[in-house]
mmCIF file of C-alpha atoms in Angstrom:
data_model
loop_
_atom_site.group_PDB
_atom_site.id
_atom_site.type_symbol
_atom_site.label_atom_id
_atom_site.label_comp_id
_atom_site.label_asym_id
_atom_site.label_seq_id
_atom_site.Cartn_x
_atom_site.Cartn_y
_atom_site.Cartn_z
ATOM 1 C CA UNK A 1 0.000 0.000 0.000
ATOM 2 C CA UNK A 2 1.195 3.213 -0.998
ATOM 3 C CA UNK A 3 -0.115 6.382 0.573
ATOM 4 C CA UNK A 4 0.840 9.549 -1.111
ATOM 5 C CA UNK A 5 1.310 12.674 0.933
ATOM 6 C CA UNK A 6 2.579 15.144 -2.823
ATOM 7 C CA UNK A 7 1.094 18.626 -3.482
ATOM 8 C CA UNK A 8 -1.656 17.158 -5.412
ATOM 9 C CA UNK A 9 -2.127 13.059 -4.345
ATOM 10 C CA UNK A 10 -5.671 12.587 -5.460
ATOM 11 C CA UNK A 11 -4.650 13.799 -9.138
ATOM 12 C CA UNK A 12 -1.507 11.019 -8.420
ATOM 13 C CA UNK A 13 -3.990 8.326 -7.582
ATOM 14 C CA UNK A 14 -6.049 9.404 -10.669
ATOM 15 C CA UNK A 15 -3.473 8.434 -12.805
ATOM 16 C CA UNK A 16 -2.480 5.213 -11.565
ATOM 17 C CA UNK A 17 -5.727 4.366 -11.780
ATOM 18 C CA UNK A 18 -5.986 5.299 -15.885
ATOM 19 C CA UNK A 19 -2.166 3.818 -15.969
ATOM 20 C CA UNK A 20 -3.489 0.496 -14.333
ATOM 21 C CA UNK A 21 -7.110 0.205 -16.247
ATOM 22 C CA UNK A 22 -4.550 0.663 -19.385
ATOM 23 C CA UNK A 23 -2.736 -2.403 -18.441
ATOM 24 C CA UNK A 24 -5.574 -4.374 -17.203
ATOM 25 C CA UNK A 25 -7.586 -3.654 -20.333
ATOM 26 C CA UNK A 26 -4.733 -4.849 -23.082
ATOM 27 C CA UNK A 27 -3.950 -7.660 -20.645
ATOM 28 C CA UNK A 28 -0.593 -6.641 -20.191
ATOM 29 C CA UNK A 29 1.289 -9.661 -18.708
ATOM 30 C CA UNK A 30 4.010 -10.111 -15.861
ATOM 31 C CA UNK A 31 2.850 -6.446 -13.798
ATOM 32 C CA UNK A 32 1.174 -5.951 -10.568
ATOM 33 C CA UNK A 33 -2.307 -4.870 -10.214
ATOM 34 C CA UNK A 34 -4.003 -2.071 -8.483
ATOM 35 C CA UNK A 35 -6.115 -3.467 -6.540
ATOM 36 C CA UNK A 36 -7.693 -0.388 -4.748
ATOM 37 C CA UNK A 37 -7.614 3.773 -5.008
ATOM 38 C CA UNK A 38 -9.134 6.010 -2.859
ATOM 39 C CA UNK A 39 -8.080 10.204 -2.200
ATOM 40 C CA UNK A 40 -4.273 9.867 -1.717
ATOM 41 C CA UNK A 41 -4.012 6.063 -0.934
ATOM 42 C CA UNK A 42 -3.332 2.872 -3.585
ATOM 43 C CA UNK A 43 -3.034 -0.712 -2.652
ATOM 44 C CA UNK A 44 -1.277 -2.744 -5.483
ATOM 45 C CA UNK A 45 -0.696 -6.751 -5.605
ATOM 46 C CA UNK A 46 0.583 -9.034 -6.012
ATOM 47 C CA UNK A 47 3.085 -9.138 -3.723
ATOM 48 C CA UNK A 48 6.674 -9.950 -5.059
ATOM 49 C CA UNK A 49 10.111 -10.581 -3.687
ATOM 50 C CA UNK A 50 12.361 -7.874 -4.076
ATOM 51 C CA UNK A 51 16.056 -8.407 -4.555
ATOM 52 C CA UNK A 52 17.951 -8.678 -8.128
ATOM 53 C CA UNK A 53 18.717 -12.574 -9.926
ATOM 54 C CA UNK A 54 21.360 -14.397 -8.145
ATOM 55 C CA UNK A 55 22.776 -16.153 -11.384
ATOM 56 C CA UNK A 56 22.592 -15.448 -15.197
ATOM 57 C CA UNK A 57 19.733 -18.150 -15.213
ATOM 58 C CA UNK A 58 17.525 -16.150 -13.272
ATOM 59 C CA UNK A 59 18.984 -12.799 -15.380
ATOM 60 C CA UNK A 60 17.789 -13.983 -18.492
ATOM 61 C CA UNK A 61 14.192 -15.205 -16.882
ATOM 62 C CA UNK A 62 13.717 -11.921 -15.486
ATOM 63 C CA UNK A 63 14.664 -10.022 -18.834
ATOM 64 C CA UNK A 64 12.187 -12.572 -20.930
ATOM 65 C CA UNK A 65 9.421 -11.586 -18.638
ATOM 66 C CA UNK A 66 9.989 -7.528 -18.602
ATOM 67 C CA UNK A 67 10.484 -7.451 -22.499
ATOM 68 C CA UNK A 68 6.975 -9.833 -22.819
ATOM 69 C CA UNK A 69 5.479 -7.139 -20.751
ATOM 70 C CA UNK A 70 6.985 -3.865 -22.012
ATOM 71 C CA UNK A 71 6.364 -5.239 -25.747
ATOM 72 C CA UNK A 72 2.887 -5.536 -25.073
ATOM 73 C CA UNK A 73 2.854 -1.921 -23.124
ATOM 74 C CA UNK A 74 4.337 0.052 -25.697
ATOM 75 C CA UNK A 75 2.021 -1.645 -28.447
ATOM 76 C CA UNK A 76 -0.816 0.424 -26.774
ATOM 77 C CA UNK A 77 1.918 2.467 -26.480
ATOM 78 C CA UNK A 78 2.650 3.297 -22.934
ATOM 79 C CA UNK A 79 6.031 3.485 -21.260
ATOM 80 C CA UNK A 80 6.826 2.754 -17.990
ATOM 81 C CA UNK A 81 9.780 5.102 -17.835
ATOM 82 C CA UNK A 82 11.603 3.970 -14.100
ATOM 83 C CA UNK A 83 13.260 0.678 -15.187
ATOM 84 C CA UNK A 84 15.217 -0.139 -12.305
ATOM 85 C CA UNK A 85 15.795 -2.759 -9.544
ATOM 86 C CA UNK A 86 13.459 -1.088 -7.243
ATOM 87 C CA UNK A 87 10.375 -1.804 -9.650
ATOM 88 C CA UNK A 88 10.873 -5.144 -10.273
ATOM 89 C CA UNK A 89 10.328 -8.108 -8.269
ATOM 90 C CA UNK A 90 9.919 -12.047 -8.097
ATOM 91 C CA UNK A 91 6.354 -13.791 -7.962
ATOM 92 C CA UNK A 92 6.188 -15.282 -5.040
ATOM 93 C CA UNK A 93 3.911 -18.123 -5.868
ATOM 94 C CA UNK A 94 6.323 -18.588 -9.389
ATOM 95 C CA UNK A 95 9.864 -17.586 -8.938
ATOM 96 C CA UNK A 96 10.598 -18.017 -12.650
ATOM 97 C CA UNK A 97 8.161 -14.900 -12.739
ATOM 98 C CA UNK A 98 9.168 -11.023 -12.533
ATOM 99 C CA UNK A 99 7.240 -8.137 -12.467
ATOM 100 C CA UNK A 100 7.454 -5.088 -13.881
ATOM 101 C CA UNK A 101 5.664 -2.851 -10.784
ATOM 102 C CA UNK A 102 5.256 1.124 -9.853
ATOM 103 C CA UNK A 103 3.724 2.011 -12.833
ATOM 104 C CA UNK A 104 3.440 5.654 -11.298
ATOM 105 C CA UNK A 105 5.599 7.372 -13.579
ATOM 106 C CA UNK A 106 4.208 5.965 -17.033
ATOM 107 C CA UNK A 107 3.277 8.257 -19.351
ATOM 108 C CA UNK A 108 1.313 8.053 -22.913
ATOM 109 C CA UNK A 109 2.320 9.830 -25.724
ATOM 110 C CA UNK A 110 2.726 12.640 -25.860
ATOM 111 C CA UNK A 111 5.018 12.398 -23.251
ATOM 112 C CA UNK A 112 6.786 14.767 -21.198
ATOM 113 C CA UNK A 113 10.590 15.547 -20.134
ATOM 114 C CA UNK A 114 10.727 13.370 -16.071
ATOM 115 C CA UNK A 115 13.357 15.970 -14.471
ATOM 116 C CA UNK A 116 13.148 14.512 -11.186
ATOM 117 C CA UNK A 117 14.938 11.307 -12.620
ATOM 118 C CA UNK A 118 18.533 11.024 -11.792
ATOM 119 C CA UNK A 119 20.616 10.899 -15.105
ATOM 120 C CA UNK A 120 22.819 7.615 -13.846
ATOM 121 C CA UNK A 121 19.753 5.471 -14.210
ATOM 122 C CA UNK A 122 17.610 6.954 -16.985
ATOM 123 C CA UNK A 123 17.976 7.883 -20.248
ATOM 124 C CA UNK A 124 19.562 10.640 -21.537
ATOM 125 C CA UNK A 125 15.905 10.546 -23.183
ATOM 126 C CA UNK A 126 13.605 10.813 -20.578
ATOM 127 C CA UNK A 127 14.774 14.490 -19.856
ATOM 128 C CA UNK A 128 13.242 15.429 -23.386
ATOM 129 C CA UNK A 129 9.486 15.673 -24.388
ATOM 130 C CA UNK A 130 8.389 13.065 -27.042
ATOM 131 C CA UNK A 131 10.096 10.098 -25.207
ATOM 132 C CA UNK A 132 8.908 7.059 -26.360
ATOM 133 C CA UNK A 133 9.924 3.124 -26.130
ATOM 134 C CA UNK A 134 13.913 4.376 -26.424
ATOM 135 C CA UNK A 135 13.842 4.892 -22.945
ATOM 136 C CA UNK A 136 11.975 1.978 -21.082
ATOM 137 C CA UNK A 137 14.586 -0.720 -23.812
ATOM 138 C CA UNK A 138 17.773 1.533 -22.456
ATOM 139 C CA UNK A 139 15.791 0.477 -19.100
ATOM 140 C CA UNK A 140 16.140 -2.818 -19.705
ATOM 141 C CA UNK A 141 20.078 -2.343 -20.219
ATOM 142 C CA UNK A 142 20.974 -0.831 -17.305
ATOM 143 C CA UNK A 143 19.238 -3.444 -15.603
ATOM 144 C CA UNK A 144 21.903 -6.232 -17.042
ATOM 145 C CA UNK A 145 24.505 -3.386 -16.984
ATOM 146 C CA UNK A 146 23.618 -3.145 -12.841
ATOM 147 C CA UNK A 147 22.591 -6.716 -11.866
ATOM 148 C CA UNK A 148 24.838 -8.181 -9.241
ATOM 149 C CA UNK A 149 24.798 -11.959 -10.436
ATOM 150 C CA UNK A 150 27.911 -13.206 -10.343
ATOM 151 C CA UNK A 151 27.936 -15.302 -13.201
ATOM 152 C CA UNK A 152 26.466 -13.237 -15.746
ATOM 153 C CA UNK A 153 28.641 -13.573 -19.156
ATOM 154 C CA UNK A 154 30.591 -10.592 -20.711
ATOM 155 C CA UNK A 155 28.251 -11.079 -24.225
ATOM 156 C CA UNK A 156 25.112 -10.628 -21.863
ATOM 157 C CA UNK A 157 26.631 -7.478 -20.212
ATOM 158 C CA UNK A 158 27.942 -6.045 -23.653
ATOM 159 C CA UNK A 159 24.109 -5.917 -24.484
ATOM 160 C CA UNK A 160 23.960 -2.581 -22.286
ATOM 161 C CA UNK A 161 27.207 -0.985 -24.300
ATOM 162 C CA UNK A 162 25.533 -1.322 -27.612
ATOM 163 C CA UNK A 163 22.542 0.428 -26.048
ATOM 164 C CA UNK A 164 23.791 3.456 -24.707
ATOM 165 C CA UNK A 165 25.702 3.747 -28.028
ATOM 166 C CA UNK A 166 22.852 3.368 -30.369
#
């Protein structure tokens, strides 16, 4: 449960709950669920295990589910925009299963420039308008780039270096 205590939380809430009915409509898989919205208050499940993959293995399951969900997200299109560790966590009742969660920051085009991000873990896009899938896949990079596994291969991690150079 999240209870927000911004300058304007009902207008937050609002928006997860048009963010949410998005993915719940298109049947967007592998995300949690908001489950109940009221004022400034949100209670999302399922509940997931936080914590990053412990081998490449577990790496590669993760990244299968997030791109299955993001390339069904950003066919409707919206973006998630916060790819990180933080947002993403382990089913607990199917550990092969992660979740992309806190949709709270998604946007649909037409998007707008996210300031408050911190430029080591978002796109150099995502301080633009007009943002679109370029920055949720770079997401997905720094994700591999930043996982602590400590078998992940060097052709797995070069995946992130060809991303921040294209």
């Amino acid at each position: 449960m999240k209870t927000y205590t911004c300058e304007h939380p009902e207008a937050k809430v609002d928006h997860l709950r048009k963010i949410y009915g998005v993915l719940e409509t298109r049947n967007i898989p592998n995300t949690d669920v908001l489950l109940f919205a009221k004022q400034n208050v949100a209670h999302f499940g399922p509940r997931g295990i936080a914590g990053q993959p412990l081998v490449e293995k577990e790496l590669r399951q993760c990244l299968e589910c997030l791109l299955k969900t993001l390339i069904a997200a950003h066919q409707v299109p919206v973006y998630h925009r916060d790819i990180r560790w933080e947002n993403v966590v382990r089913r607990i009742d199917d550990r092969s299963t992660w979740l992309l969660v806190n949709w709270e920051d998604a946007a649909e085009p037409p998007t707008k420039a996210e300031t408050s991000f911190s430029c080591s873990s978002h796109s150099a896009a995502i301080f633009s308008d007009d943002h679109e899938a370029e920055v949720d896949i770079w997401g997905v990079g720094y994700l591999i780039e930043t996982c602590t596994a400590r078998d992940v291969s060097t052709e797995l991690r070069a995946l992130f270096v060809w991303n921040v150079i294209s």
